[in-house]
Every structure is written in structure tokens, then in C-alpha cells.
XYZ file of C-alpha atoms in Angstrom:
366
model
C -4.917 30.234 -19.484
C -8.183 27.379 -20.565
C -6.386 23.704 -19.483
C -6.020 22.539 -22.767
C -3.913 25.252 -23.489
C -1.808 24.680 -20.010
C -1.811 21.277 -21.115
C -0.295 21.624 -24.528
C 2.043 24.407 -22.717
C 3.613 21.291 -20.476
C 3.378 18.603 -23.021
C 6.576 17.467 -22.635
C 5.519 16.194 -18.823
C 3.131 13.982 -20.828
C 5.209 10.940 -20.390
C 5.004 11.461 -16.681
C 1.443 11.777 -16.217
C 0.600 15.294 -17.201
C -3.229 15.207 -18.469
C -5.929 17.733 -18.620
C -7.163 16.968 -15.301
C -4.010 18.049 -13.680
C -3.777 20.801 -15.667
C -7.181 21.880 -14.136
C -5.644 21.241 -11.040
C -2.750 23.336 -11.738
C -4.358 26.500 -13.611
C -4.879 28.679 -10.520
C -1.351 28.693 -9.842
C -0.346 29.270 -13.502
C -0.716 33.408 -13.019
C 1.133 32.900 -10.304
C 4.420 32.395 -12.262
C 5.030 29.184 -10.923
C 5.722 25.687 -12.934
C 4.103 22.375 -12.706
C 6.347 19.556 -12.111
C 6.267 16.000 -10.635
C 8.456 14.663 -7.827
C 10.543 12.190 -8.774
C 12.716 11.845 -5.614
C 12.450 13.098 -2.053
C 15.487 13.246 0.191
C 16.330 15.494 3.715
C 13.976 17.742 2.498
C 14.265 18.691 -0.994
C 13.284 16.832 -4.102
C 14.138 16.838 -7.612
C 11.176 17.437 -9.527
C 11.142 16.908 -13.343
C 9.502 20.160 -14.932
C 9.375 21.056 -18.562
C 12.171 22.399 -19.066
C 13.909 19.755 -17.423
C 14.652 17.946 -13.774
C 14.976 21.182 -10.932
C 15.980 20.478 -7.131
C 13.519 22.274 -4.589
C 13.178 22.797 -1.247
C 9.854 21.649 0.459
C 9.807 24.007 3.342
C 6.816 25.888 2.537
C 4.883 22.808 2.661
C 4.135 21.279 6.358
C 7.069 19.846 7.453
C 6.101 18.721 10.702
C 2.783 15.935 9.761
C 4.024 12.847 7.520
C 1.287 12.888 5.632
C 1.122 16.191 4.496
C 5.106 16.501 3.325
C 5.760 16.137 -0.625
C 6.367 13.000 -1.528
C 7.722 10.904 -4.913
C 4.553 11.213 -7.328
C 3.303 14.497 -5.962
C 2.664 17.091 -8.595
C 3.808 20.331 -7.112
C 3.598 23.767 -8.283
C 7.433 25.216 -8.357
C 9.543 28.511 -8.561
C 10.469 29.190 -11.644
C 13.732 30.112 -10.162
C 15.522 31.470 -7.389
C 18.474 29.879 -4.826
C 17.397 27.670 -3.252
C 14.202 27.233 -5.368
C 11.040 26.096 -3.195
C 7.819 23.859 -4.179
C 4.849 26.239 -2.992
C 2.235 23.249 -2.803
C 1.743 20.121 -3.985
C -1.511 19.545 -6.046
C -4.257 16.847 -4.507
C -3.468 13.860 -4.585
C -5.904 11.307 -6.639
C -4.494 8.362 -4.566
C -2.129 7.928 -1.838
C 0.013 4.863 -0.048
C 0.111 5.340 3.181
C 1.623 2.796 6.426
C 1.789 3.478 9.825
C 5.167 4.430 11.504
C 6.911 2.707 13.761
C 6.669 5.685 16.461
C 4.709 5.705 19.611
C 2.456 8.281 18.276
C 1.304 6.525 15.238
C 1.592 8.613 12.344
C 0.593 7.967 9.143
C 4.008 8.152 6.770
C 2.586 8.604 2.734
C 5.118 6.684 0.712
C 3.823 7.268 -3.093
C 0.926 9.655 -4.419
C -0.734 9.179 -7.485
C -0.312 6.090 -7.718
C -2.270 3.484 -10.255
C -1.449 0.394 -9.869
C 0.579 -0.857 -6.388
C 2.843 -3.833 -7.329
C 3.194 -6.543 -4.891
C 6.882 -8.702 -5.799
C 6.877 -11.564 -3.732
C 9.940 -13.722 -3.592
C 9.101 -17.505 -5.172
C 13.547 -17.984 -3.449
C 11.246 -18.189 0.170
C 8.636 -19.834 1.396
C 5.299 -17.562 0.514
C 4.362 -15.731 3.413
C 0.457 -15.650 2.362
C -0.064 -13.026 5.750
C 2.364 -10.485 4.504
C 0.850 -10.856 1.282
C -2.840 -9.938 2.562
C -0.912 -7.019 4.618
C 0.466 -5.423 1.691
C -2.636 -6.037 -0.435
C -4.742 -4.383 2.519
C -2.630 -1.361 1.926
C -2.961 -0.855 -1.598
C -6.197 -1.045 -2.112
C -7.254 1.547 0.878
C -4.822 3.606 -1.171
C -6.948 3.508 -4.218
C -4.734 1.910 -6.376
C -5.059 -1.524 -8.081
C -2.613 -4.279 -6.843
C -0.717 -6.454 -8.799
C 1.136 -9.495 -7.065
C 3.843 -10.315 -9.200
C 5.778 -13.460 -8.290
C 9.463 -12.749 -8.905
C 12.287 -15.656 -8.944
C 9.628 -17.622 -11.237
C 12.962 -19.469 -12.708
C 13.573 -20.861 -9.215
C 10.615 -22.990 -9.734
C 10.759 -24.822 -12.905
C 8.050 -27.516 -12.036
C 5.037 -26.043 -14.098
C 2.980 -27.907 -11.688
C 4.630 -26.415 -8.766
C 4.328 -22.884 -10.055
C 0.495 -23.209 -10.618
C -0.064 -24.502 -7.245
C 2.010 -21.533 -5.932
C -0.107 -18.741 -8.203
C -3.138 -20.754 -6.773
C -2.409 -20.465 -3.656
C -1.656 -16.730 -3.814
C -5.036 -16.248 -5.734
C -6.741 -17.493 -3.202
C -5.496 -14.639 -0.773
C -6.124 -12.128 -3.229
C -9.162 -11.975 -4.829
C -9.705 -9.815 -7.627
C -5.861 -9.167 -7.869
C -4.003 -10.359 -11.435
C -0.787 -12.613 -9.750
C 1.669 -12.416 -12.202
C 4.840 -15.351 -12.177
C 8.036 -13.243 -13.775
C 11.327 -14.240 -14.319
C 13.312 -11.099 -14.519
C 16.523 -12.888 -15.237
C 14.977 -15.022 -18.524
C 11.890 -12.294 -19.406
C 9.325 -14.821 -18.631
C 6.216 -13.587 -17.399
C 7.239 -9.581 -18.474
C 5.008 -9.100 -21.533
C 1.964 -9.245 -18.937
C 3.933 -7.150 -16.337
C 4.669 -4.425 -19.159
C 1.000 -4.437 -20.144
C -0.268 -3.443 -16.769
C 1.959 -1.120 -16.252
C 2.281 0.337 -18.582
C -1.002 2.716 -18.679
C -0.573 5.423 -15.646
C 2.126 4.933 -12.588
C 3.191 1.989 -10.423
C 4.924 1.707 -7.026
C 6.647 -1.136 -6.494
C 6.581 -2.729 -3.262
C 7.833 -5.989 -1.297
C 10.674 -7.050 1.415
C 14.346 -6.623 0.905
C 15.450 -9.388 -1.055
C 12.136 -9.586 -3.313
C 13.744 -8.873 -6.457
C 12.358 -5.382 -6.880
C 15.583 -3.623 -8.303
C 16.255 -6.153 -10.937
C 12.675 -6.541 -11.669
C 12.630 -2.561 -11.826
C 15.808 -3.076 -14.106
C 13.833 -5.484 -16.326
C 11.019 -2.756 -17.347
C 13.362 -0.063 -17.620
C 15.508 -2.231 -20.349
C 18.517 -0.826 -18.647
C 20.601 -1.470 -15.393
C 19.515 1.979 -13.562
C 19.027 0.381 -9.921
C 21.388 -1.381 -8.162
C 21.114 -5.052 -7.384
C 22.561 -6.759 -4.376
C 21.767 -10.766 -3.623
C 19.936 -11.824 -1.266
C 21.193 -14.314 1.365
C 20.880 -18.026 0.653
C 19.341 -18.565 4.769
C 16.249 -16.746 4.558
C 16.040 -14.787 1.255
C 16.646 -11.783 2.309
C 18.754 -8.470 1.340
C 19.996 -5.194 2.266
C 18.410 -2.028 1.320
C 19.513 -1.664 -2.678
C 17.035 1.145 -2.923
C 17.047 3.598 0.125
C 15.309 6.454 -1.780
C 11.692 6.344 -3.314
C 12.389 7.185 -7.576
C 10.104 8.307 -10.126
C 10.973 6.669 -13.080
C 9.543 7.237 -16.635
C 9.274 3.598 -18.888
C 10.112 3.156 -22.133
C 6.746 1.210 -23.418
C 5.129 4.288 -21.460
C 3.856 4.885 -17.931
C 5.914 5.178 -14.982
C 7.325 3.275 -12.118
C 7.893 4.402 -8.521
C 10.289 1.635 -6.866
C 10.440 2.263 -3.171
C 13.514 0.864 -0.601
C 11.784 -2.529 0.537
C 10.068 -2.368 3.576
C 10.430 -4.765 6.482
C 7.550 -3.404 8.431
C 3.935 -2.921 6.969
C 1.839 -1.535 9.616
C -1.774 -0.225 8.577
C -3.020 2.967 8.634
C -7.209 3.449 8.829
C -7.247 0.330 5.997
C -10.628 -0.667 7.344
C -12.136 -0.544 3.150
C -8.536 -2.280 2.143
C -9.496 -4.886 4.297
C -12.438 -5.483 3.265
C -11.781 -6.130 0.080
C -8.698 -8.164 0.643
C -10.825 -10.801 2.602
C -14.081 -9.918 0.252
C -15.434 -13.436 0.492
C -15.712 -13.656 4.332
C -17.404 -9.583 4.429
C -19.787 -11.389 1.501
C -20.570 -14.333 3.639
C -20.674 -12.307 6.986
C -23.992 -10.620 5.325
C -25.439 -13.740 5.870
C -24.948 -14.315 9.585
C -28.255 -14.003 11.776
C -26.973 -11.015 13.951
C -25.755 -8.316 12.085
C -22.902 -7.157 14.292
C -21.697 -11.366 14.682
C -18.159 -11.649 15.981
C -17.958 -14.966 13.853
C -16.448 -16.291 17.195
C -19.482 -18.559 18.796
C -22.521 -16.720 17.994
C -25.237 -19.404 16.261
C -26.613 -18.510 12.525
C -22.785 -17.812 11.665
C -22.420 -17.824 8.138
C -18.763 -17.501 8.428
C -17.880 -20.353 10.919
C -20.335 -22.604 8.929
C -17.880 -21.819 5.534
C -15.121 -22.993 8.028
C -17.026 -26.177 9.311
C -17.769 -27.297 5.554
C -14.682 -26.282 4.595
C -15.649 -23.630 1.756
C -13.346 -20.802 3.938
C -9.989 -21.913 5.038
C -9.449 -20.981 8.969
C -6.418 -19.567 8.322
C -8.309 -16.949 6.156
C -10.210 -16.250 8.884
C -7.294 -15.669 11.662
C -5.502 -13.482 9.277
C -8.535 -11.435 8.559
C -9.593 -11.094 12.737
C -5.533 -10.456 12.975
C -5.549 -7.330 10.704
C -8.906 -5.889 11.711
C -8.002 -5.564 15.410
C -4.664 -3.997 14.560
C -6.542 -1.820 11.980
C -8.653 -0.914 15.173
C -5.902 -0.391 17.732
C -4.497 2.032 15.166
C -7.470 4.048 14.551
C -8.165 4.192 17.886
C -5.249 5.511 18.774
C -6.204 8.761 16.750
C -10.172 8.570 17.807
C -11.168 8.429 21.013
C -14.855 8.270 20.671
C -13.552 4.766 18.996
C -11.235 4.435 21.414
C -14.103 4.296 23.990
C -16.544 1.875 22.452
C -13.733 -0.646 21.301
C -13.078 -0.110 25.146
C -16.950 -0.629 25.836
C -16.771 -3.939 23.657
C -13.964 -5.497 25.077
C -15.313 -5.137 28.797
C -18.988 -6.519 27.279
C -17.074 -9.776 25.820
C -15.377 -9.892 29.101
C -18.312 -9.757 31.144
C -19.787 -12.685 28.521
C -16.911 -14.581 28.989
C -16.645 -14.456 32.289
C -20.285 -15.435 33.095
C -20.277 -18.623 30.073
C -17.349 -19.628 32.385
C -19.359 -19.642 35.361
C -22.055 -21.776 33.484
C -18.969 -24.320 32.569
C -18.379 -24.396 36.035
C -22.004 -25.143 37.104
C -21.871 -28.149 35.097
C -18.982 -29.272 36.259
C -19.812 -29.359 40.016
């Protein structure tokens, strides 16, 4: 069957994503007998996966069980039974973009957490201090995923100072350049109108620590009460899981929205790109160092520790960006050991250096 026909054949999925690409996509497993459909929920392996004809719940043992970053995930567009008990997804269609952290194991797996994914929504509690690091983390994260982030500052009421709140949405701007930061107060509506606008062309994940605020912000562009909302506690601003499943969720204004349990570690996964462009200005400025592999540590003609010295970079910019590239290192390294051996290589080379300016020092101080 052409696309356009497979696409006006699943029409109703429409309001979950369905467009002629994926019915490209989808079109060699249409004489197949089997149905398109998109996961909308994930749990002990099965999913629920809204079809047509309505929401089905399949089993996801015919896809690799075994590698996290190959299971089906919330957003995946799979190609399903028509029928049958139990009912099984046969494969999941590829994936246009894909949010992906490391796991906490000792083998360092990549875990996906959303597919598909358009925009990657940052909340950020305005209750706590900001935590500008985390903030980078996240960002890192989303853009290696090939979505476009969206900080959104929730608790915005908790700040009534105008003046206050500007210098706050400064001071996250700062961290993340090229990124909309978007002040909402879920509770009074302020700030939604913009929210609603982004979102409301493609799919969203939502993303951010217990206690940001995602559920009732999730609640807020929904119009209804569909997720559960606990409070946070008044010490730290913190909360307990509300969410503890990832749900696909279609919005009334269109689009849809992906809110995810909140996540208290963000570990990176092969971001090296993400990174890049979350700390854009200091990759921009390290084009002009003299050597072209500088360290920005001592090494003269650097362009970055001169922004530092003048005071056009902030140093803590520059920790956090050193910080996340080394992890970003250890990780992939982990998984490559040709890498493995020339970060090895490096680190004995700055040892050596280090080792022999010391023994310089101590010349001059004899």
C-alpha cells in the first residue's frame, strides 16, 4: 500500500505523531498483517501501545531484551500483532531521536529513556537554590539526543520580585546558550502560554529531579489532574517518585508529552556533541588557542584562560565544562579501548610533564 494511503489508513494516530514519514517507515511491515502503534507506557516487559483502533497491551519479547538500548521504550513506534494472547510488538521502527543516560551499573550501559523525542524539557525548581551544574548535565543530554531543550523554571510564584526572577532566568541563560528558559507558574498559569507554544508542535519529555514540579506542571498542559502530585519537602526541595513509569500522553492544544519519574542521577552516555554545544562559547573560543589540541590548563596563546583572566568566561564555566568532558571520556572509554589506551597514553604524558615542571620548581628553589 503507497504511504499516503497507509497514512490516511492510521489517521486516527495523527494526534500522536503519525506522519508520512513513519508511514514510510512502517509500509514493509504493512503486508505483514501487523499494526502500527506508538508506546505510550513500558512496564516489566510489556507496554501499552495506542493503535488505531484503540490502546493494546504487548509483550516486547521478540525485541532484544537483554541490551538497554535496544528494548522498546515510551515513544517507540512499533509494528504490532493484530491479535493473539499475549499479543507481541515484532519491532520497533528507527528511532529519529533518542534520550539516552548511563546506568548506574558497573558495566556502563546505556539505558534509552524516551525515543522520538522533539523537544527535551528541563523543569528546574525556582523552591531551591539553582543548581547551574545539574542544569548543564541535563542540557548535555538532550541535545546529544537530538532534541531541542527547553529549561522551564517551575515554582515562578515563589519568586515574586520581578527583579529577582530576571536575574535568576539570566543566570540560567548564561548556562544554556541557545536554549528558550521559560519562568512558569503552574499553580497561577503564568508563564504557560509560551510553554504550550513550544510544545505543542511534535513530542516532549519532561525531565528534572524529584520535587521539580514536573507532575503538576504535566497537569497544567494536560488541563486535567491525570498525574499525581506529592509536595516536596520544605529542607531541601525535594520529593518522592510521583511518576515511577515513563507515559505517553496526547495534549489537548496538540502534540504530546512524555513525563518521565524524576531522576536523581544523570550520568552521560557518549554526549561528547551535547557537550559541545552546551558550553558552545568556550569550543568557539578554544578555536582560537595557538595549539590546536590546548588543554586550556597552562599552555601560552590560550584563548580560553585569557576569556577567564579578562573576565569575558566565568571559571566556573570552565570547571563544569573540564568536569563533564572527563566523565564523558571515562564513559566512552569504558566501551572503547583503542580510547581507552590513548586517554591512558595522555594521562602518563601530563604526568611525565608534571613531574619534570616540578623538578624545574625545585631547581629554583635550591
Amino acid at each position: 500500500m503507497p504511504s499516503t494511503s497507509l497514512f490516511s489508513a492510521y489517521s486516527a494516530l495523527a494526534p500522536y505523531g503519525w506522519d508520512e514519514a513513519w508511514a514510510d517507515e512502517f509500509a514493509p511491515y504493512e503486508s505483514e498483517g501487523l499494526l502500527p502503534g506508538r508506546v505510550i507506557r513500558v512496564d516489566r516487559g510489556q507496554c501499552d501501545v495506542v493503535t488505531a483502533g484503540g490502546i493494546v497491551r504487548a509483550d516486547t519479547a521478540f525485541v532484544t531484551p537483554h541490551d538497554p538500548m535496544r528494548v522498546v521504550c515510551t515513544g517507540d513506534w512499533v509494528a504490532v500483532e493484530p491479535g493473539g494472547n499475549p499479543r507481541y510488538v515484532r519491532t520497533y521502527l528507527p528511532r529519529r531521536t533518542a534520550f539516552v543516560r548511563s546506568t548506574s551499573s558497573k558495566r556502563s550501559e546505556g539505558q534509552i529513556l524516551a525515543a522520538n523525542v522533539d523537544h527535551a524539557i528541563v523543569a528546574v525548581s525556582l523552591a531551591v537554590e539553582l543548581d547551574l551544574g545539574r542544569i548543564e548535565r541535563f542540557l548535555a543530554l538532550a541535545w546529544e539526543s537530538g532534541a531541542q531543550p527547553v529549561v522551564v523554571l517551575t515554582k515562578a510564584d515563589l519568586v515574586p520580585d520581578a527583579v529577582t526572577l530576571a536575574h535568576l532566568v539570566q543566570d540560567v541563560e548564561t548556562s544554556a546558550p541557545g536554549v528558550p528558559v521559560v519562568p512558569v507558574s503552574a499553580m497561577g498559569g503564568d508563564g504557560l502560554d509560551a510553554l504550550v507554544a513550544v510544545v505543542s508542535g511534535g513530542t516532549s519529555v519532561l525531565l528534572g529531579q524529584s520535587g521539580a514540579g514536573k507532575s503538576t506542571l504535566a497537569n497544567a498542559l494536560l488541563g486535567e489532574d491525570v498525574m499525581e502530585v506529592q509536595a516536596a519537602r520544605d529542607v531541601d526541595g525535594k520529593g518522592r517518585h510521583t511518576t515511577t513509569t515513563r507515559n505517553l500522553l496526547a495534549l489537548p492544544g496538540g502534540g504530546v508529552l512524555i513525563d518521565t519519574p524524576g531522576l536523581r542521577g544523570v550520568g552521560l552516555w557518549d554526549a561528547e556533541s551535547g557537550v559541545g554545544q552546551v558550553f558552545s562559547e568556550i569550543e568557539e573560543l578554544a578555536e582560537q588557542c595557538r595549539f590546536h589540541d590546548c588543554a586550556h590548563e597552562s599552555e601560552p596563546g590560550c584563548a580560553v584562560l585569557a576569556a577567564i583572566d579578562s573576565g569575558e568566561l566565568p571559571q566556573r564555566r570552565l570547571d563544569s565544562y573540564r568536569k563533564l568532558i572527563r566523565e564523558n571520556q571515562r564513559i566512552v572509554a569504558k566501551t572503547d579501548a583503542r580510547l581507552r589506551a590513548e586517554i591512558r597514553r595522555d594521562w602518563k604524558r601530563k604526568g611525565a610533564e608534571g613531574r619534570a615542571a616540578m623538578e624545574v620548581k625545585r631547581g629554583r628553589w635550591k
